[in-house]
Amino acid sequence: MENGRISASQMALMMYPVVTGTGIIFIPSLTANAAGNDMWLSPVWAASAGWIAIFTALHLHRLNPNQTIIQYSERLLGKFLGKVVSLVLLFFYLVMNGGGVRIYSDFVTGSFFEETPTYIIVSSMMLLSAFAVRGGVEVIGRTAEMLTPIYILFLLLVFLLILPDLRPENALPMLENGFTPSLKGAYTPQSWFAEFFVIAFLIPYVKKEKTAARWGVISLIAVTLTFTATNLAVLFLLGEDVTAKLNYPLLDAIQYISIAEFLQHLESIVMAIWVAGAFVKFTVIQYAIVLGTAQVFELTDYKALVFPLSFLTVLFSFWGIVGEADSTYHSSTVFPLTSLIMQTLLPLGLLLISYFQKKTGLFPR
Amino acid sequence: MALQLRKMLQKGMSIAVLVPLLSMTFLLTGCWDRTELNDLAIVTAVAIDKAEGSGITLTLQFANPSQMGGQQGSEGGGGSGKKPTITKQAEGETIFEAMSFIQQQLSRNIFWGHNQALIIGKEVAKEGVQPYVDFFAHHPDPRLRSYVYVSEGKAAEVLRLLPQLEPSSGDIARELAKLKTGMSVTIKELLQMLNSDAGSAALPKVLPIFEENEKGGLQITGTAVFKNEKMIGSIDEEVTRGVLWLRDEIHLAAVKLSPDNTEGFISFNLIRSHTKLVPKIENGIWEMQVNIVAEDDIVENQTNLQLTDPQIIQQLEELLGEKVEERIYMALNDVQQELKTDILGFADAFHRKYPAEWDAVEDDWEEKFLEVKVTINSKVYIKRLGMSVAPQGVPKEEVKRTE
């Protein structure tokens, strides 16, 4: 079905924006609310969900070579149950991507294009990502290879330019109330890190599978550093109280940049780059959904599904989400739990069954 | 034949699809948020005053685009008689309400992105600034980097002033803030102060000085002190200097000394300084050690002292240190004993070093602050002597050295 192949490094570059794309908007404020001035520590704890996701995805692939999670869950759980689980997982990703596109578009309309209707932003983004998905995994991999480095470069530039305004003492006293607040702050970001499980859809198409583990880990470490650096930057600049009250602290931080009154008002450039990163994110998830659906229904080609499913994603970005309050509430209460079940516990369960099967040889291969 | 027909049909189809698709791009060029520069009324400064009834009077200062650019050469754009800035005023309960009334008087969209300064009228400051700062962190257009001032009289007066050197009074406000002769506070820093442990804030006070008609300049006249978002008093420029030393924000400081056994003064220019607050709690006594290291250059010498003499320099360094300490103690007395408000960052310093002890006094910090014992250790270095090493115009034999 998928004849394209990507390199492990392309996979890493695809995964980086998957996690940071929308996370970087929400995570600083959410973690500041829960963890106070230990907010920078929360992503480090939250990364454990990413480690688990990469570990399970890689081991599942080792035990079930050249198959995506849709294919091996059917083999491990039986045809009926396997298909049900696969559909539930795909439904989860559909809701997640719809919600993600909505977060993105609310951010764009809320801070820049105030009068542009949400559906324009949502559907133009989904149309573009549909074209990329139709191109297959190779096209997405190369797109990521081109866009993600620029994305990372601009983030680094932002951190560099904001440096003169940072006050590190805002982080003190550290661990005033022990580790509990920072662990609480990790509850929401863990769901973003768990998105690393999407590699379960990509590993079968990685050229040198052995390097997949290394590049997966590199990507995870890069994401952890990014979130920690982002949280540190907004904490050092704004302090915990102001950060917790702001909706998009990183945007405020970028707007605060002023070097010699010349290098300022950078947010529109940063925004353009950020949209590129968000595009990679939605495309990768959308690809997983489309490929997975085609595999569940055992189609010969997934191309016919691209546009209908992208349209469905657009619908999911509206269903049940009236406004930004719903998105924020969903991201901080419902999503962490469903993500824990679908992206952490379910794969761990499959891995257990897989091990059991290998040890006992009970189920036919 | 059939195959050829099909190919042609496909080609025709793709053209039939492509043409309308491409022609759509012509319709899609202007989207909802298209804004042209000449559709914008660019806000350079905002003033908030108390309205006669309830609510506030909002004054916005706009850049007059036809007068802004080409005035570098001509004096303040004076030739044409047009003003470089325009002010508009409206009343409302909220900033946005007042702003929408101003919008009704304008042919262009109000644009906040280049707002330089927020001037708060004294009366509004006394009633509390909190209701009015939210807008600047809430509405997507204003940026947190605008500088905040409290005006001596009506804030609108500051905006009405047409400056002589800068294009707008908003620009003067920004430049004054950057020179750091007084306090320099951005909206972001004000928000942080209002959220801080001490719950107090300090904002620079500004006074417009009209010289001819509407032309003139702005002057920083000290600092307005806020407790729980309400202005409760103010300190003058000299005390402000002491506060700036304590807050490690001192940037410009001209100090003059008159050493014993000589006549006249020596002037020093502060090059850099660093203040470190070291909180200490011993036997229940809260103490704040203020360690200051500063570097001064000599810029003027009215006395007959020979400056290349290391011993004389050493004496001057000691005298300078004492002078700095004296200034700070004076400021401390005003702030700690009279205003009884912690605008010095002591609360945060104690909280950072002694979180447990802080928790116990958090609610009574106002009283505890009065008991904090402050000791100042300063060390001033005179590193450069300036362009003259001995007093100019003094006969050689009268120049004084240590023996």
CSV table of N, CA, C and O in Angstrom, one decimal, chain B residues 204-264:
chain,number,residue,atom,x,y,z
B,204,PRO,N,7.4,55.4,37.6
B,204,PRO,CA,8.0,56.7,37.5
B,204,PRO,C,6.9,57.7,37.3
B,204,PRO,O,5.9,57.5,36.6
B,205,LYS,N,7.1,58.9,37.8
B,205,LYS,CA,6.2,60.0,37.6
B,205,LYS,C,6.7,60.9,36.6
B,205,LYS,O,7.9,61.2,36.5
B,206,VAL,N,5.8,61.4,35.8
B,206,VAL,CA,6.3,62.3,34.6
B,206,VAL,C,5.5,63.6,34.7
B,206,VAL,O,4.4,63.6,35.0
B,207,LEU,N,6.2,64.6,34.3
B,207,LEU,CA,5.6,66.0,34.3
B,207,LEU,C,5.9,66.6,32.9
B,207,LEU,O,7.0,66.7,32.5
B,208,PRO,N,4.8,67.0,32.2
B,208,PRO,CA,5.1,67.8,31.0
B,208,PRO,C,5.5,69.2,31.3
B,208,PRO,O,4.9,69.8,32.2
B,209,ILE,N,6.5,69.7,30.6
B,209,ILE,CA,6.9,71.0,30.8
B,209,ILE,C,6.7,71.8,29.4
B,209,ILE,O,7.4,71.5,28.5
B,210,PHE,N,5.7,72.7,29.5
B,210,PHE,CA,5.4,73.4,28.2
B,210,PHE,C,6.2,74.6,28.2
B,210,PHE,O,6.3,75.4,29.1
B,211,GLU,N,6.9,74.8,27.0
B,211,GLU,CA,7.8,76.0,26.9
B,211,GLU,C,7.1,77.0,26.0
B,211,GLU,O,6.9,78.2,26.4
B,212,GLU,N,6.8,76.7,24.8
B,212,GLU,CA,6.1,77.7,24.0
B,212,GLU,C,4.9,76.9,23.3
B,212,GLU,O,5.1,75.9,22.7
B,213,ASN,N,3.8,77.5,23.5
B,213,ASN,CA,2.5,76.9,23.0
B,213,ASN,C,2.5,75.5,23.5
B,213,ASN,O,2.5,75.2,24.7
B,214,GLU,N,2.4,74.5,22.6
B,214,GLU,CA,2.3,73.1,23.0
B,214,GLU,C,3.6,72.4,23.0
B,214,GLU,O,3.7,71.2,23.3
B,215,LYS,N,4.7,73.1,22.7
B,215,LYS,CA,6.0,72.5,22.6
B,215,LYS,C,6.6,72.4,24.0
B,215,LYS,O,6.4,73.3,24.8
B,216,GLY,N,7.5,71.4,24.1
B,216,GLY,CA,8.2,71.3,25.4
B,216,GLY,C,8.8,69.9,25.6
B,216,GLY,O,9.1,69.3,24.6
B,217,GLY,N,9.0,69.6,26.8
B,217,GLY,CA,9.6,68.3,27.1
B,217,GLY,C,9.0,67.6,28.2
B,217,GLY,O,8.1,68.1,28.9
B,218,LEU,N,9.4,66.4,28.5
B,218,LEU,CA,8.9,65.7,29.7
B,218,LEU,C,10.0,65.6,30.7
B,218,LEU,O,11.2,65.5,30.4
B,219,GLN,N,9.6,65.5,32.0
B,219,GLN,CA,10.6,65.4,33.0
B,219,GLN,C,10.1,64.3,34.0
B,219,GLN,O,9.0,64.3,34.4
B,220,ILE,N,11.1,63.5,34.4
B,220,ILE,CA,10.8,62.5,35.4
B,220,ILE,C,10.9,63.2,36.8
B,220,ILE,O,11.9,63.8,37.1
B,221,THR,N,9.9,63.1,37.6
B,221,THR,CA,9.9,63.9,38.9
B,221,THR,C,9.8,63.0,40.1
B,221,THR,O,9.3,63.3,41.1
B,222,GLY,N,10.3,61.8,39.9
B,222,GLY,CA,10.3,60.9,41.1
B,222,GLY,C,9.5,59.6,40.8
B,222,GLY,O,9.3,59.2,39.7
B,223,THR,N,9.0,59.0,41.9
B,223,THR,CA,8.4,57.7,41.7
B,223,THR,C,7.1,57.7,42.5
B,223,THR,O,7.0,58.1,43.6
B,224,ALA,N,6.1,57.1,41.9
B,224,ALA,CA,4.8,56.9,42.6
B,224,ALA,C,4.8,55.5,43.2
B,224,ALA,O,5.2,54.5,42.5
B,225,VAL,N,4.4,55.4,44.4
B,225,VAL,CA,4.5,54.2,45.2
B,225,VAL,C,3.1,53.6,45.3
B,225,VAL,O,2.2,54.3,45.7
B,226,PHE,N,3.0,52.3,45.0
B,226,PHE,CA,1.6,51.7,45.0
B,226,PHE,C,1.7,50.5,46.0
B,226,PHE,O,2.6,49.8,46.1
B,227,LYS,N,0.6,50.5,46.8
B,227,LYS,CA,0.4,49.3,47.6
B,227,LYS,C,-0.9,48.7,47.2
B,227,LYS,O,-2.0,49.4,47.1
B,228,ASN,N,-0.9,47.4,46.9
B,228,ASN,CA,-2.1,46.7,46.5
B,228,ASN,C,-2.8,47.5,45.4
B,228,ASN,O,-4.0,47.9,45.5
B,229,GLU,N,-2.1,47.8,44.3
B,229,GLU,CA,-2.5,48.4,43.1
B,229,GLU,C,-3.1,49.9,43.3
B,229,GLU,O,-3.6,50.5,42.4
B,230,LYS,N,-3.0,50.4,44.5
B,230,LYS,CA,-3.4,51.8,44.7
B,230,LYS,C,-2.2,52.7,45.0
B,230,LYS,O,-1.4,52.3,45.8
B,231,MET,N,-2.2,53.8,44.4
B,231,MET,CA,-1.1,54.7,44.7
B,231,MET,C,-1.2,55.3,46.1
B,231,MET,O,-2.3,55.9,46.4
B,232,ILE,N,-0.2,55.2,46.9
B,232,ILE,CA,-0.4,55.7,48.3
B,232,ILE,C,0.6,56.8,48.6
B,232,ILE,O,0.5,57.5,49.6
B,233,GLY,N,1.5,57.1,47.7
B,233,GLY,CA,2.4,58.2,48.0
B,233,GLY,C,3.4,58.3,46.9
B,233,GLY,O,3.4,57.5,45.9
B,234,SER,N,4.4,59.2,47.1
B,234,SER,CA,5.4,59.2,46.1
B,234,SER,C,6.7,59.7,46.7
B,234,SER,O,6.8,60.2,47.9
B,235,ILE,N,7.8,59.4,46.1
B,235,ILE,CA,9.1,59.8,46.6
B,235,ILE,C,9.8,60.7,45.5
B,235,ILE,O,9.5,60.6,44.3
B,236,ASP,N,10.7,61.6,45.9
B,236,ASP,CA,11.2,62.5,45.0
B,236,ASP,C,12.4,61.8,44.2
B,236,ASP,O,12.7,60.7,44.4
B,237,GLU,N,13.0,62.6,43.3
B,237,GLU,CA,14.0,62.0,42.5
B,237,GLU,C,15.2,61.5,43.3
B,237,GLU,O,15.8,60.5,42.9
B,238,GLU,N,15.6,62.2,44.3
B,238,GLU,CA,16.8,61.8,45.1
B,238,GLU,C,16.6,60.5,45.8
B,238,GLU,O,17.4,59.6,45.7
B,239,VAL,N,15.4,60.4,46.4
B,239,VAL,CA,15.1,59.1,47.1
B,239,VAL,C,15.0,58.0,46.0
B,239,VAL,O,15.4,56.9,46.3
B,240,THR,N,14.4,58.4,44.9
B,240,THR,CA,14.3,57.4,43.8
B,240,THR,C,15.7,56.8,43.5
B,240,THR,O,15.8,55.6,43.3
B,241,ARG,N,16.7,57.7,43.4
B,241,ARG,CA,18.0,57.2,43.2
B,241,ARG,C,18.5,56.1,44.2
B,241,ARG,O,19.0,55.0,43.8
B,242,GLY,N,18.2,56.4,45.4
B,242,GLY,CA,18.5,55.4,46.5
B,242,GLY,C,17.8,54.1,46.2
B,242,GLY,O,18.3,53.0,46.3
B,243,VAL,N,16.5,54.2,45.9
B,243,VAL,CA,15.7,53.0,45.6
B,243,VAL,C,16.3,52.2,44.4
B,243,VAL,O,16.4,51.0,44.4
B,244,LEU,N,16.7,53.0,43.4
B,244,LEU,CA,17.3,52.3,42.2
B,244,LEU,C,18.6,51.6,42.6
B,244,LEU,O,18.8,50.5,42.0
B,245,TRP,N,19.4,52.2,43.5
B,245,TRP,CA,20.6,51.5,43.9
B,245,TRP,C,20.2,50.1,44.6
B,245,TRP,O,20.7,49.1,44.3
B,246,LEU,N,19.1,50.2,45.4
B,246,LEU,CA,18.7,49.0,46.1
B,246,LEU,C,18.1,47.9,45.1
B,246,LEU,O,18.3,46.7,45.3
B,247,ARG,N,17.4,48.4,44.1
B,247,ARG,CA,16.8,47.5,43.2
B,247,ARG,C,17.8,47.0,42.1
B,247,ARG,O,17.4,46.3,41.2
B,248,ASP,N,19.0,47.5,42.2
B,248,ASP,CA,20.0,47.2,41.2
B,248,ASP,C,19.6,47.6,39.8
B,248,ASP,O,19.7,47.0,38.8
B,249,GLU,N,19.0,48.8,39.7
B,249,GLU,CA,18.5,49.4,38.5
B,249,GLU,C,19.2,50.7,38.2
B,249,GLU,O,18.8,51.4,37.2
B,250,ILE,N,20.2,51.1,39.0
B,250,ILE,CA,20.8,52.4,38.8
B,250,ILE,C,21.6,52.3,37.5
B,250,ILE,O,22.3,51.3,37.2
B,251,HIS,N,21.5,53.4,36.8
B,251,HIS,CA,22.2,53.3,35.5
B,251,HIS,C,23.0,54.6,35.3
B,251,HIS,O,24.1,54.6,34.9
B,252,LEU,N,22.3,55.7,35.6
B,252,LEU,CA,23.0,57.0,35.4
B,252,LEU,C,23.0,57.6,36.8
B,252,LEU,O,22.0,57.7,37.5
B,253,ALA,N,24.2,57.9,37.3
B,253,ALA,CA,24.3,58.6,38.6
B,253,ALA,C,25.5,59.6,38.5
B,253,ALA,O,26.6,59.2,38.3
B,254,ALA,N,25.1,60.8,38.8
B,254,ALA,CA,26.2,61.8,38.9
B,254,ALA,C,26.4,62.1,40.3
B,254,ALA,O,25.4,62.5,41.0
B,255,VAL,N,27.6,61.9,40.8
B,255,VAL,CA,27.8,62.2,42.2
B,255,VAL,C,28.9,63.2,42.3
B,255,VAL,O,29.9,63.2,41.6
B,256,LYS,N,28.7,64.2,43.2
B,256,LYS,CA,29.8,65.2,43.5
B,256,LYS,C,30.3,65.1,44.9
B,256,LYS,O,29.5,64.8,45.8
B,257,LEU,N,31.5,65.3,45.1
B,257,LEU,CA,32.1,65.1,46.4
B,257,LEU,C,32.9,66.4,46.7
B,257,LEU,O,33.5,67.0,45.8
B,258,SER,N,33.0,66.7,47.9
B,258,SER,CA,33.9,67.8,48.3
B,258,SER,C,34.8,67.3,49.4
B,258,SER,O,34.4,67.2,50.6
B,259,PRO,N,36.0,66.8,49.1
B,259,PRO,CA,36.9,66.2,50.0
B,259,PRO,C,37.3,67.2,51.1
B,259,PRO,O,37.3,68.4,50.8
B,260,ASP,N,37.7,66.7,52.3
B,260,ASP,CA,38.2,67.7,53.3
B,260,ASP,C,39.5,68.3,52.8
B,260,ASP,O,40.2,67.8,51.9
B,261,ASN,N,39.8,69.4,53.4
B,261,ASN,CA,41.1,70.2,53.2
B,261,ASN,C,41.2,70.7,51.8
B,261,ASN,O,42.2,71.2,51.4
B,262,THR,N,40.1,70.7,51.0
B,262,THR,CA,40.2,71.3,49.7
B,262,THR,C,38.9,72.1,49.5
B,262,THR,O,37.9,72.0,50.2
B,263,GLU,N,39.0,72.9,48.4
B,263,GLU,CA,37.7,73.6,48.1
B,263,GLU,C,37.2,73.1,46.8
B,263,GLU,O,38.0,72.6,46.0
B,264,GLY,N,35.9,73.2,46.6
B,264,GLY,CA,35.3,72.8,45.3
B,264,GLY,C,34.9,71.3,45.3
B,264,GLY,O,35.1,70.7,46.4
